[in-house]
Amino acid sequence: DGTSLAVGLRTVSGVGGVTDLEWNVGMGLPDGMNVYASFAPRPDGSKNAKKGVGGDTTSAAGNGWDIVLTHSGLLDGLNVFAGMSSVEQNATLGDLDSEAYGFTYAIGGATIGYQQSSIDNSVAAGKYYDTDAYAVSYSVNDDLTISYGITESSTNLASTSDVEAQSFQISYSVGGASIVFAESDVDNQNYVTGTNRSGRTVAVTLAF
């Protein structure tokens, strides 16, 4: 998506993108550990106009919450995370349940990462999406960085296919100038069979 080639993945969003209450708890926990939590009384993002009348016009029928745990103190260079979310929906859909977990590990000039996420009852009752993402980057020197990432997502929706997206990227900086190159491919974009796309991005930025 960052190279203007839409993948169409359905990813975990939680309730943090709407009007909510958020907490960040780190005090009293082991070094490097943080817990993030949020609560939304109405996670559909709707609001009433002045003198307007409220009502259940969307799939959201109640409140929603998120909780995420991160830890960077287990091993030098290792960051792990895990989170889950639940949003009350109408009786037809059932609750929208999401979870995600993964890690990044940096050693020398290389960083690797992995994330697994899943969503249940996202579009209709009993429907789910499972997504795995892998990535690696390597800093050749202070100016040159190379990275590669691949994402695979599956669903049980009828007449759909698994999405696979990958991108190879190079970034080079010299002085105040930066040059970025990306080659990206998507198979079964938006879970539509045979909808394959590829794109190439070249960008130059100057800092004064």
Coordinates of N, CA and C in Angstrom, one line a residue:
D1 N 0.8 -1.2 0.0 CA 0.0 0.0 0.0 C 0.9 1.3 0.0
G2 N 2.0 1.2 0.6 CA 2.9 2.4 0.7 C 3.5 2.8 -0.6
T3 N 3.4 1.9 -1.6 CA 4.0 2.2 -2.9 C 2.8 2.5 -3.9
S4 N 1.7 2.9 -3.4 CA 0.5 3.2 -4.2 C -0.1 2.1 -5.0
L5 N 0.2 0.9 -4.6 CA -0.4 -0.3 -5.2 C -1.3 -1.0 -4.1
A6 N -2.6 -0.7 -4.3 CA -3.6 -1.1 -3.2 C -3.6 -2.7 -3.2
V7 N -3.5 -3.2 -2.0 CA -3.5 -4.7 -1.8 C -4.9 -5.2 -1.6
G8 N -5.6 -4.4 -0.8 CA -7.0 -4.8 -0.4 C -7.1 -5.7 0.8
L9 N -6.1 -5.7 1.6 CA -6.1 -6.6 2.8 C -7.1 -6.1 3.8
R10 N -7.8 -7.0 4.5 CA -8.6 -6.6 5.7 C -7.7 -6.9 6.9
T11 N -7.4 -5.8 7.6 CA -6.4 -5.9 8.7 C -7.1 -5.5 10.0
V12 N -6.4 -5.8 11.1 CA -6.9 -5.5 12.4 C -6.9 -4.0 12.6
S13 N -7.9 -3.4 13.1 CA -8.0 -2.0 13.4 C -8.3 -1.7 14.8
G14 N -9.2 -2.5 15.5 CA -9.5 -2.2 16.9 C -10.4 -1.0 17.0
V15 N -10.5 -0.4 18.2 CA -11.4 0.7 18.5 C -10.5 2.0 18.6
G16 N -9.2 1.9 18.5 CA -8.4 3.1 18.7 C -8.6 4.2 17.7
G17 N -9.2 3.9 16.5 CA -9.4 4.9 15.5 C -10.6 5.7 15.7
V18 N -11.4 5.4 16.7 CA -12.7 6.2 16.9 C -12.6 6.9 18.2
T19 N -13.7 7.5 18.7 CA -13.7 8.2 20.0 C -13.6 7.2 21.1
D20 N -12.5 7.2 21.8 CA -12.2 6.2 22.9 C -11.4 6.8 24.0
L21 N -11.3 6.0 25.1 CA -10.5 6.3 26.2 C -9.3 5.3 26.1
E22 N -8.1 5.9 26.3 CA -6.9 5.1 26.2 C -6.0 5.2 27.4
W23 N -5.3 4.1 27.7 CA -4.4 4.0 28.9 C -3.1 3.4 28.4
N24 N -2.0 3.9 29.0 CA -0.7 3.3 28.7 C 0.0 3.0 30.1
V25 N 0.1 1.8 30.4 CA 0.6 1.4 31.7 C 2.0 0.8 31.6
G26 N 3.0 1.4 32.2 CA 4.4 0.9 32.2 C 5.0 0.8 33.6
M27 N 4.5 1.7 34.5 CA 5.0 1.7 35.8 C 4.6 0.4 36.6
G28 N 5.6 -0.1 37.3 CA 5.3 -1.3 38.1 C 5.5 -2.6 37.3
L29 N 5.7 -2.5 36.0 CA 5.9 -3.7 35.2 C 7.4 -4.0 35.0
P30 N 7.7 -5.2 34.5 CA 9.1 -5.5 34.3 C 9.7 -4.5 33.2
D31 N 11.0 -4.2 33.3 CA 11.7 -3.3 32.4 C 11.4 -3.7 30.9
G32 N 11.0 -2.7 30.1 CA 10.8 -3.0 28.7 C 9.3 -3.4 28.4
M33 N 8.5 -3.6 29.4 CA 7.1 -4.0 29.2 C 6.1 -2.9 29.3
N34 N 5.2 -2.8 28.4 CA 4.1 -1.8 28.4 C 2.8 -2.5 28.1
V35 N 1.7 -2.0 28.7 CA 0.4 -2.5 28.4 C -0.4 -1.3 27.9
Y36 N -1.1 -1.4 26.8 CA -1.9 -0.4 26.2 C -3.3 -0.9 26.2
A37 N -4.3 -0.1 26.6 CA -5.7 -0.5 26.6 C -6.5 0.7 26.1
S38 N -7.6 0.4 25.4 CA -8.6 1.4 25.0 C -10.0 0.9 25.1
F39 N -10.9 1.8 25.3 CA -12.4 1.5 25.4 C -13.2 2.5 24.7
A40 N -14.1 2.0 23.9 CA -15.0 2.9 23.1 C -16.4 2.6 23.4
P41 N -17.2 3.5 23.9 CA -18.6 3.2 24.2 C -19.5 3.0 22.9
R42 N -19.0 3.6 21.8 CA -19.7 3.5 20.5 C -18.7 3.4 19.4
P43 N -18.1 2.2 19.1 CA -17.0 2.1 18.2 C -17.3 2.2 16.7
D44 N -18.5 2.6 16.3 CA -18.8 2.8 14.9 C -18.3 4.2 14.4
G45 N -17.9 5.0 15.3 CA -17.4 6.4 14.9 C -18.5 7.4 14.6
S46 N -19.7 7.0 14.9 CA -20.8 7.9 14.6 C -21.0 9.0 15.7
K47 N -21.7 10.0 15.3 CA -22.0 11.1 16.3 C -23.3 11.7 15.9
N48 N -24.0 12.2 16.8 CA -25.3 12.8 16.6 C -25.2 14.3 16.3
A49 N -25.9 14.9 15.4 CA -26.0 16.3 15.1 C -26.8 16.9 16.3
K50 N -26.7 18.2 16.4 CA -27.4 19.0 17.4 C -28.9 18.7 17.3
K51 N -29.5 18.3 18.4 CA -31.0 18.0 18.4 C -31.3 16.7 17.6
G52 N -30.2 16.0 17.2 CA -30.5 14.8 16.4 C -30.9 13.6 17.3
V53 N -31.4 12.6 16.7 CA -31.9 11.4 17.4 C -31.0 10.2 17.1
G54 N -30.4 9.6 18.2 CA -29.5 8.5 18.0 C -30.3 7.2 17.6
G55 N -29.5 6.2 17.1 CA -30.1 4.9 16.8 C -29.1 4.0 16.3
D56 N -29.4 2.7 16.3 CA -28.5 1.7 15.8 C -28.7 1.6 14.3
T57 N -27.8 2.3 13.5 CA -27.9 2.2 12.1 C -26.8 1.5 11.4
T58 N -25.8 1.0 12.2 CA -24.7 0.3 11.7 C -24.5 -1.1 12.3
S59 N -23.5 -1.8 12.0 CA -23.3 -3.1 12.5 C -23.0 -3.1 14.0
A60 N -22.3 -2.0 14.5 CA -21.9 -1.9 15.9 C -23.2 -1.7 16.8
A61 N -23.3 -2.6 17.8 CA -24.5 -2.5 18.6 C -24.1 -2.2 20.1
G62 N -22.9 -2.1 20.4 CA -22.5 -1.8 21.8 C -21.1 -1.2 21.8
N63 N -20.4 -1.6 22.9 CA -19.0 -1.0 23.1 C -17.9 -1.9 22.5
G64 N -16.7 -1.5 22.6 CA -15.6 -2.2 22.2 C -14.3 -1.9 23.0
W65 N -13.4 -2.8 23.0 CA -12.1 -2.6 23.7 C -11.0 -3.3 23.0
D66 N -9.8 -2.7 23.3 CA -8.5 -3.3 22.8 C -7.6 -3.4 24.0
I67 N -6.7 -4.4 23.9 CA -5.6 -4.5 24.9 C -4.3 -5.0 24.1
V68 N -3.2 -4.4 24.3 CA -2.0 -4.7 23.6 C -0.8 -4.7 24.6
L69 N 0.0 -5.8 24.5 CA 1.2 -5.9 25.4 C 2.4 -5.9 24.5
T70 N 3.4 -5.0 24.9 CA 4.7 -5.0 24.2 C 5.8 -5.3 25.2
H71 N 6.9 -5.8 24.7 CA 8.1 -6.1 25.6 C 9.3 -6.0 24.8
S72 N 10.3 -5.2 25.2 CA 11.6 -5.1 24.6 C 12.7 -5.5 25.5
G73 N 12.4 -6.1 26.6 CA 13.5 -6.4 27.6 C 13.8 -7.8 27.7
L74 N 13.3 -8.7 26.8 CA 13.6 -10.1 26.8 C 15.0 -10.4 26.3
L75 N 15.4 -9.7 25.2 CA 16.7 -10.0 24.6 C 17.1 -8.7 23.8
D76 N 18.4 -8.4 23.8 CA 18.8 -7.2 23.1 C 18.4 -7.3 21.6
G77 N 17.8 -6.3 21.1 CA 17.3 -6.2 19.7 C 16.0 -6.8 19.4
L78 N 15.4 -7.5 20.4 CA 14.1 -8.1 20.2 C 13.0 -7.3 20.8
N79 N 11.9 -7.1 20.0 CA 10.7 -6.5 20.4 C 9.5 -7.4 20.1
V80 N 8.7 -7.8 21.1 CA 7.6 -8.7 20.8 C 6.3 -7.9 21.2
F81 N 5.2 -8.3 20.6 CA 3.9 -7.7 20.9 C 2.8 -8.7 20.7
A82 N 1.7 -8.4 21.4 CA 0.5 -9.2 21.2 C -0.7 -8.4 21.6
G83 N -1.8 -8.5 20.9 CA -3.0 -7.7 21.2 C -4.2 -8.4 20.8
M84 N -5.3 -8.0 21.4 CA -6.6 -8.5 21.0 C -7.7 -7.4 21.1
S85 N -8.8 -7.6 20.4 CA -9.8 -6.6 20.4 C -11.2 -7.2 20.3
S86 N -12.2 -6.7 20.8 CA -13.6 -7.2 20.7 C -14.5 -6.0 20.6
V87 N -15.4 -6.1 19.6 CA -16.4 -5.1 19.4 C -17.8 -5.7 19.4
E88 N -18.7 -5.2 20.2 CA -20.1 -5.8 20.1 C -20.8 -5.4 18.9
Q89 N -21.3 -6.3 18.1 CA -22.1 -6.1 16.9 C -23.5 -6.6 17.1
N90 N -24.3 -6.4 16.1 CA -25.7 -6.8 16.2 C -25.8 -8.3 16.3
A91 N -26.9 -8.9 16.6 CA -27.1 -10.3 16.9 C -26.8 -11.1 15.6
T92 N -27.0 -10.6 14.5 CA -26.8 -11.3 13.2 C -25.4 -11.6 13.0
L93 N -24.5 -10.6 13.2 CA -23.1 -10.7 12.9 C -22.3 -11.4 14.1
G94 N -22.7 -11.2 15.3 CA -21.9 -11.6 16.4 C -20.8 -10.7 16.7
D95 N -20.1 -10.8 17.8 CA -19.0 -9.9 18.1 C -17.8 -9.9 17.1
L96 N -17.3 -8.8 16.8 CA -16.1 -8.7 15.9 C -14.9 -8.9 16.8
D97 N -14.2 -10.0 16.6 CA -13.0 -10.3 17.5 C -11.8 -10.3 16.6
S98 N -10.7 -9.7 17.1 CA -9.5 -9.6 16.4 C -8.3 -9.9 17.3
E99 N -7.2 -10.4 16.7 CA -6.0 -10.5 17.5 C -4.8 -10.4 16.6
A100 N -3.7 -10.1 17.2 CA -2.5 -9.9 16.4 C -1.3 -10.2 17.3
Y101 N -0.2 -10.8 16.8 CA 1.0 -10.9 17.6 C 2.2 -11.0 16.6
G102 N 3.4 -10.7 17.1 CA 4.5 -10.8 16.3 C 5.8 -10.2 17.0
F103 N 6.8 -10.0 16.2 CA 8.1 -9.6 16.7 C 8.9 -8.9 15.7
T104 N 9.9 -8.1 16.1 CA 11.0 -7.6 15.3 C 12.3 -7.9 16.0
Y105 N 13.3 -8.3 15.3 CA 14.6 -8.6 15.9 C 15.7 -8.0 15.0
A106 N 16.5 -7.1 15.7 CA 17.6 -6.4 15.0 C 18.9 -7.0 15.5
I107 N 19.8 -7.3 14.5 CA 21.1 -7.7 14.9 C 22.1 -7.2 13.8
G108 N 23.1 -6.4 14.2 CA 23.9 -5.8 13.3 C 23.1 -4.8 12.4
G109 N 23.3 -4.9 11.1 CA 22.6 -4.0 10.2 C 21.3 -4.6 9.7
A110 N 20.9 -5.8 10.2 CA 19.7 -6.5 9.7 C 18.6 -6.4 10.7
T111 N 17.4 -6.3 10.3 CA 16.2 -6.4 11.1 C 15.2 -7.4 10.4
I112 N 14.7 -8.3 11.1 CA 13.6 -9.2 10.6 C 12.4 -9.0 11.4
G113 N 11.2 -9.3 10.8 CA 10.0 -9.1 11.5 C 8.9 -10.1 11.0
Y114 N 8.0 -10.4 11.9 CA 6.9 -11.3 11.6 C 5.6 -10.8 12.3
Q115 N 4.5 -10.9 11.7 CA 3.2 -10.6 12.3 C 2.1 -11.6 11.8
Q116 N 1.3 -12.1 12.8 CA 0.1 -12.8 12.4 C -1.1 -12.1 13.0
S117 N -2.1 -12.0 12.2 CA -3.3 -11.4 12.6 C -4.6 -12.1 12.1
S118 N -5.7 -12.0 12.8 CA -6.9 -12.7 12.4 C -8.1 -11.8 12.8
I119 N -9.2 -11.9 12.0 CA -10.4 -11.2 12.3 C -11.6 -12.1 12.1
D120 N -12.5 -12.2 13.1 CA -13.7 -13.0 13.0 C -14.9 -12.2 12.9
N121 N -15.9 -12.6 12.1 CA -17.2 -11.9 11.9 C -17.0 -10.5 11.4
S122 N -16.0 -10.3 10.5 CA -15.7 -9.0 9.9 C -16.8 -8.5 8.9
V123 N -17.2 -9.4 8.1 CA -18.2 -9.0 7.0 C -19.5 -9.7 7.2
A124 N -19.5 -10.9 7.7 CA -20.8 -11.6 8.0 C -20.5 -12.6 9.1
A125 N -21.5 -13.2 9.7 CA -21.3 -14.1 10.7 C -20.6 -15.3 10.3
G126 N -19.6 -15.7 11.1 CA -18.8 -16.9 10.7 C -17.7 -16.7 9.7
K127 N -17.5 -15.5 9.2 CA -16.5 -15.2 8.2 C -15.2 -14.7 8.9
Y128 N -14.1 -15.1 8.4 CA -12.8 -14.7 9.0 C -11.7 -14.4 8.0
Y129 N -10.7 -13.7 8.5 CA -9.5 -13.4 7.7 C -8.3 -13.7 8.5
D130 N -7.3 -14.4 7.9 CA -6.1 -14.7 8.6 C -4.9 -14.1 7.7
T131 N -4.0 -13.4 8.3 CA -3.0 -12.7 7.6 C -1.6 -13.0 8.2
D132 N -0.6 -13.3 7.4 CA 0.8 -13.5 7.9 C 1.6 -12.5 7.1
A133 N 2.5 -11.8 7.8 CA 3.4 -10.8 7.2 C 4.8 -11.1 7.6
Y134 N 5.8 -11.1 6.7 CA 7.2 -11.3 6.9 C 8.0 -10.1 6.3
A135 N 9.1 -9.7 6.9 CA 9.9 -8.7 6.3 C 11.3 -8.8 6.8
V136 N 12.2 -8.3 6.0 CA 13.6 -8.2 6.4 C 14.2 -7.0 5.8
S137 N 15.0 -6.3 6.5 CA 15.7 -5.1 6.0 C 17.2 -5.2 6.4
Y138 N 18.1 -4.6 5.6 CA 19.5 -4.6 5.9 C 20.1 -3.2 5.5
S139 N 20.8 -2.6 6.5 CA 21.5 -1.4 6.2 C 22.9 -1.7 5.8
V140 N 23.2 -1.5 4.5 CA 24.5 -1.8 4.0 C 25.5 -0.8 4.6
N141 N 25.1 0.4 4.7 CA 25.9 1.5 5.4 C 25.0 2.6 5.8
D142 N 25.5 3.7 6.2 CA 24.7 4.8 6.7 C 23.7 5.4 5.6
D143 N 24.1 5.1 4.4 CA 23.3 5.7 3.3 C 22.4 4.8 2.5
L144 N 22.7 3.5 2.5 CA 22.0 2.5 1.7 C 21.3 1.5 2.5
T145 N 20.0 1.3 2.3 CA 19.2 0.3 3.0 C 18.4 -0.5 1.9
I146 N 18.3 -1.8 2.1 CA 17.6 -2.7 1.3 C 16.5 -3.4 2.1
S147 N 15.3 -3.6 1.6 CA 14.3 -4.3 2.4 C 13.4 -5.1 1.4
Y148 N 12.8 -6.2 2.0 CA 11.9 -7.0 1.3 C 10.8 -7.5 2.2
G149 N 9.6 -7.5 1.8 CA 8.4 -7.9 2.6 C 7.4 -8.7 1.8
I150 N 6.8 -9.6 2.5 CA 5.7 -10.4 1.8 C 4.6 -10.6 2.8
T151 N 3.3 -10.5 2.3 CA 2.1 -10.7 3.1 C 1.2 -11.7 2.4
E152 N 0.7 -12.6 3.2 CA -0.3 -13.6 2.7 C -1.5 -13.5 3.5
S153 N -2.7 -13.5 2.9 CA -3.9 -13.4 3.6 C -5.0 -14.3 3.0
S154 N -5.7 -15.0 3.9 CA -6.7 -16.0 3.4 C -8.0 -15.7 4.1
T155 N -9.1 -16.1 3.5 CA -10.5 -15.9 4.0 C -11.3 -17.1 3.6
N156 N -12.4 -17.3 4.4 CA -13.3 -18.4 4.0 C -14.6 -17.9 3.3
L157 N -14.5 -16.7 2.8 CA -15.6 -16.2 2.0 C -15.7 -16.9 0.7
A158 N -16.9 -17.2 0.2 CA -17.1 -17.9 -1.0 C -16.6 -17.1 -2.2
S159 N -16.1 -17.8 -3.3 CA -15.7 -17.1 -4.5 C -14.6 -16.1 -4.3
T160 N -13.7 -16.4 -3.4 CA -12.5 -15.5 -3.2 C -11.3 -16.3 -3.2
S161 N -10.1 -15.7 -3.3 CA -8.8 -16.3 -3.3 C -7.9 -15.6 -2.3
D162 N -6.9 -16.4 -1.9 CA -5.9 -15.8 -1.0 C -5.1 -14.7 -1.7
V163 N -4.8 -13.6 -0.9 CA -4.1 -12.5 -1.4 C -2.6 -12.7 -1.1
E164 N -1.7 -12.4 -2.0 CA -0.3 -12.5 -1.7 C 0.3 -11.2 -2.3
A165 N 1.0 -10.5 -1.5 CA 1.7 -9.2 -1.9 C 3.1 -9.2 -1.5
Q166 N 4.0 -8.7 -2.3 CA 5.4 -8.6 -2.0 C 6.0 -7.3 -2.5
S167 N 7.0 -6.8 -1.9 CA 7.7 -5.6 -2.3 C 9.1 -5.6 -2.0
F168 N 10.0 -5.2 -2.9 CA 11.4 -5.1 -2.8 C 11.7 -3.6 -2.9
Q169 N 12.5 -3.1 -1.9 CA 12.7 -1.6 -1.8 C 14.2 -1.3 -1.5
I170 N 14.6 -0.2 -2.1 CA 16.0 0.3 -1.9 C 15.9 1.8 -1.6
S171 N 16.6 2.2 -0.6 CA 16.7 3.6 -0.2 C 18.1 4.0 -0.1
Y172 N 18.5 5.1 -0.8 CA 19.8 5.6 -0.8 C 19.8 7.1 -0.5
S173 N 20.6 7.6 0.4 CA 20.7 9.0 0.8 C 22.1 9.5 0.6
V174 N 22.2 10.7 0.1 CA 23.5 11.3 0.0 C 23.3 12.8 0.2
G175 N 24.0 13.4 1.2 CA 23.7 14.7 1.6 C 22.3 15.0 2.0
G176 N 21.6 15.9 1.4 CA 20.2 16.2 1.6 C 19.3 15.5 0.7
A177 N 19.8 14.7 -0.2 CA 19.0 14.0 -1.2 C 18.8 12.5 -0.9
S178 N 17.6 12.1 -1.1 CA 17.3 10.6 -0.9 C 16.6 10.1 -2.2
I179 N 16.9 8.9 -2.6 CA 16.3 8.2 -3.7 C 15.7 6.9 -3.2
V180 N 14.5 6.7 -3.5 CA 13.8 5.5 -3.1 C 13.3 4.7 -4.3
F181 N 13.5 3.4 -4.4 CA 13.0 2.6 -5.4 C 12.2 1.4 -4.8
A182 N 11.1 1.1 -5.4 CA 10.3 -0.1 -4.9 C 9.7 -0.8 -6.1
E183 N 9.7 -2.1 -6.0 CA 9.1 -3.0 -7.0 C 8.1 -3.9 -6.3
S184 N 6.8 -3.7 -6.6 CA 5.8 -4.4 -5.8 C 4.8 -5.2 -6.7
D185 N 4.3 -6.4 -6.2 CA 3.4 -7.2 -6.9 C 2.3 -7.7 -6.0
V186 N 1.1 -7.8 -6.5 CA 0.0 -8.3 -5.8 C -0.8 -9.4 -6.6
D187 N -1.0 -10.5 -6.0 CA -1.8 -11.5 -6.6 C -3.2 -11.6 -5.9
N188 N -4.3 -11.7 -6.7 CA -5.6 -11.7 -6.2 C -6.0 -10.5 -5.3
Q189 N -5.7 -9.3 -5.9 CA -6.0 -8.1 -5.2 C -7.4 -8.0 -4.7
N190 N -7.6 -7.6 -3.4 CA -9.0 -7.5 -2.8 C -9.6 -8.9 -2.7
Y191 N -8.8 -9.9 -2.7 CA -9.3 -11.3 -2.7 C -10.1 -11.7 -3.9
V192 N -9.9 -11.0 -5.0 CA -10.6 -11.3 -6.3 C -9.7 -12.2 -7.1
T193 N -10.1 -13.4 -7.5 CA -9.3 -14.3 -8.3 C -8.9 -13.7 -9.6
G194 N -7.6 -13.9 -9.8 CA -7.0 -13.4 -11.1 C -6.8 -11.9 -11.2
T195 N -7.0 -11.2 -10.2 CA -6.8 -9.8 -10.2 C -5.3 -9.5 -9.7
N196 N -4.4 -9.6 -10.7 CA -3.0 -9.4 -10.3 C -2.5 -8.1 -10.8
R197 N -1.7 -7.5 -10.0 CA -1.1 -6.1 -10.3 C 0.3 -6.1 -9.9
S198 N 1.1 -5.2 -10.6 CA 2.5 -5.0 -10.3 C 2.7 -3.5 -10.5
G199 N 3.7 -2.9 -9.8 CA 3.9 -1.5 -9.9 C 5.4 -1.2 -9.5
R200 N 5.9 -0.1 -10.0 CA 7.2 0.3 -9.7 C 7.2 1.8 -9.3
T201 N 7.8 2.1 -8.2 CA 7.8 3.4 -7.6 C 9.3 3.9 -7.5
V202 N 9.5 5.2 -8.0 CA 10.8 5.8 -7.9 C 10.5 7.2 -7.3
A203 N 11.1 7.6 -6.2 CA 10.9 8.9 -5.6 C 12.2 9.5 -5.2
V204 N 12.3 10.8 -5.4 CA 13.5 11.6 -5.1 C 13.0 12.8 -4.1
T205 N 13.7 12.9 -3.0 CA 13.4 14.0 -2.1 C 14.6 14.8 -1.8
L206 N 14.4 16.1 -1.6 CA 15.5 17.0 -1.3 C 15.3 17.7 0.0
A207 N 16.3 17.8 0.9 CA 16.1 18.6 2.1 C 17.1 19.8 2.1
F208 N 16.6 20.9 2.4 CA 17.4 22.1 2.4 C 17.5 22.7 3.8

